[in-house]
């Protein structure tokens, strides 16, 4: 892939995605903003924003070992929770003023359980989110969201009004619109961002106040448009998988002759695909979005057809030649997802490569060889 001048606005976004703390978040904290950690995309972030705090995606970026965390998890716990909890025990996430969890998967829940035992921990609430859709489940979900709002109000000593929720929806929707514009720019034969950059830009959106993020996104889009598309990928790849946020990993995938033009990640393209209705009563709109309207998450039962259709649509819209999926060691959720995807991709004649990886990239040689072979086979299919 050729080296080209990168837009100025990309730098702070990349910085925010590749470190736990970042200067923009620090500045916001200096100005009295509270920061609330969350894990995975079904957490209704508008509630945190409406309380005047910044939602922050909890992760283990920068971890180089799991020596502290190992005592707290069984051998079957995934690598992501080990590295993340290690960073927590090493005080690397001590800038968090609050943290909220939900029943995303049993591995992630163990972070919640263990963290609660640490004196002075920031955890203040756990949301039970139904895994099935339906009227009964939705009524239960509404109660859970009301409890989550109450807990957030008590934690930060604020009252969350309808007007606060309305403003938060507008702010998050603005982010979604800008991100969707960026994805739209990746659809042409020539594209504006490398996949590693695109994924980092999306991660930055859950690492800093959205007001700052939206400004940076506007600058980035303007700079990219002024510069014009810089890459003409011979092989267009879609990346999907369980939690992975290492730049090194994405660069490794892209340095073998193919380019990621789009992702199907919860914090990536899926988070900007649908807007929250701004006309409805704000709490109803938030509940409808997170319960029924946003692209289904892997944990949601009976949504496999919807998820696979979403993948197929991305492959078509972005003219993708091949799909790379990765699963973090011991992640059972993505073991099932890769299994489902395997059948779907084979049936549709879409080439796919499944990887199993550590949260902190290892076995680079093996991954490199497999990606190289995959890209070569795609090239020969296209007579390149
Ligand atoms: S990587 Fe998989 S097992 Fe680990 S927390 Fe995420 S979904 Fe759960």
XYZ file of C-alpha atoms in Angstrom, residues 368-378:
11
model
C 0.694 -13.274 8.140
C 1.046 -16.542 6.209
C -2.676 -17.278 6.340
C -3.676 -13.763 5.260
C -1.087 -13.782 2.469
C -2.437 -17.100 1.161
C -6.019 -15.800 1.379
C -5.185 -12.583 -0.494
C -3.238 -14.532 -3.136
C -6.239 -16.792 -3.731
C -8.484 -13.725 -4.111
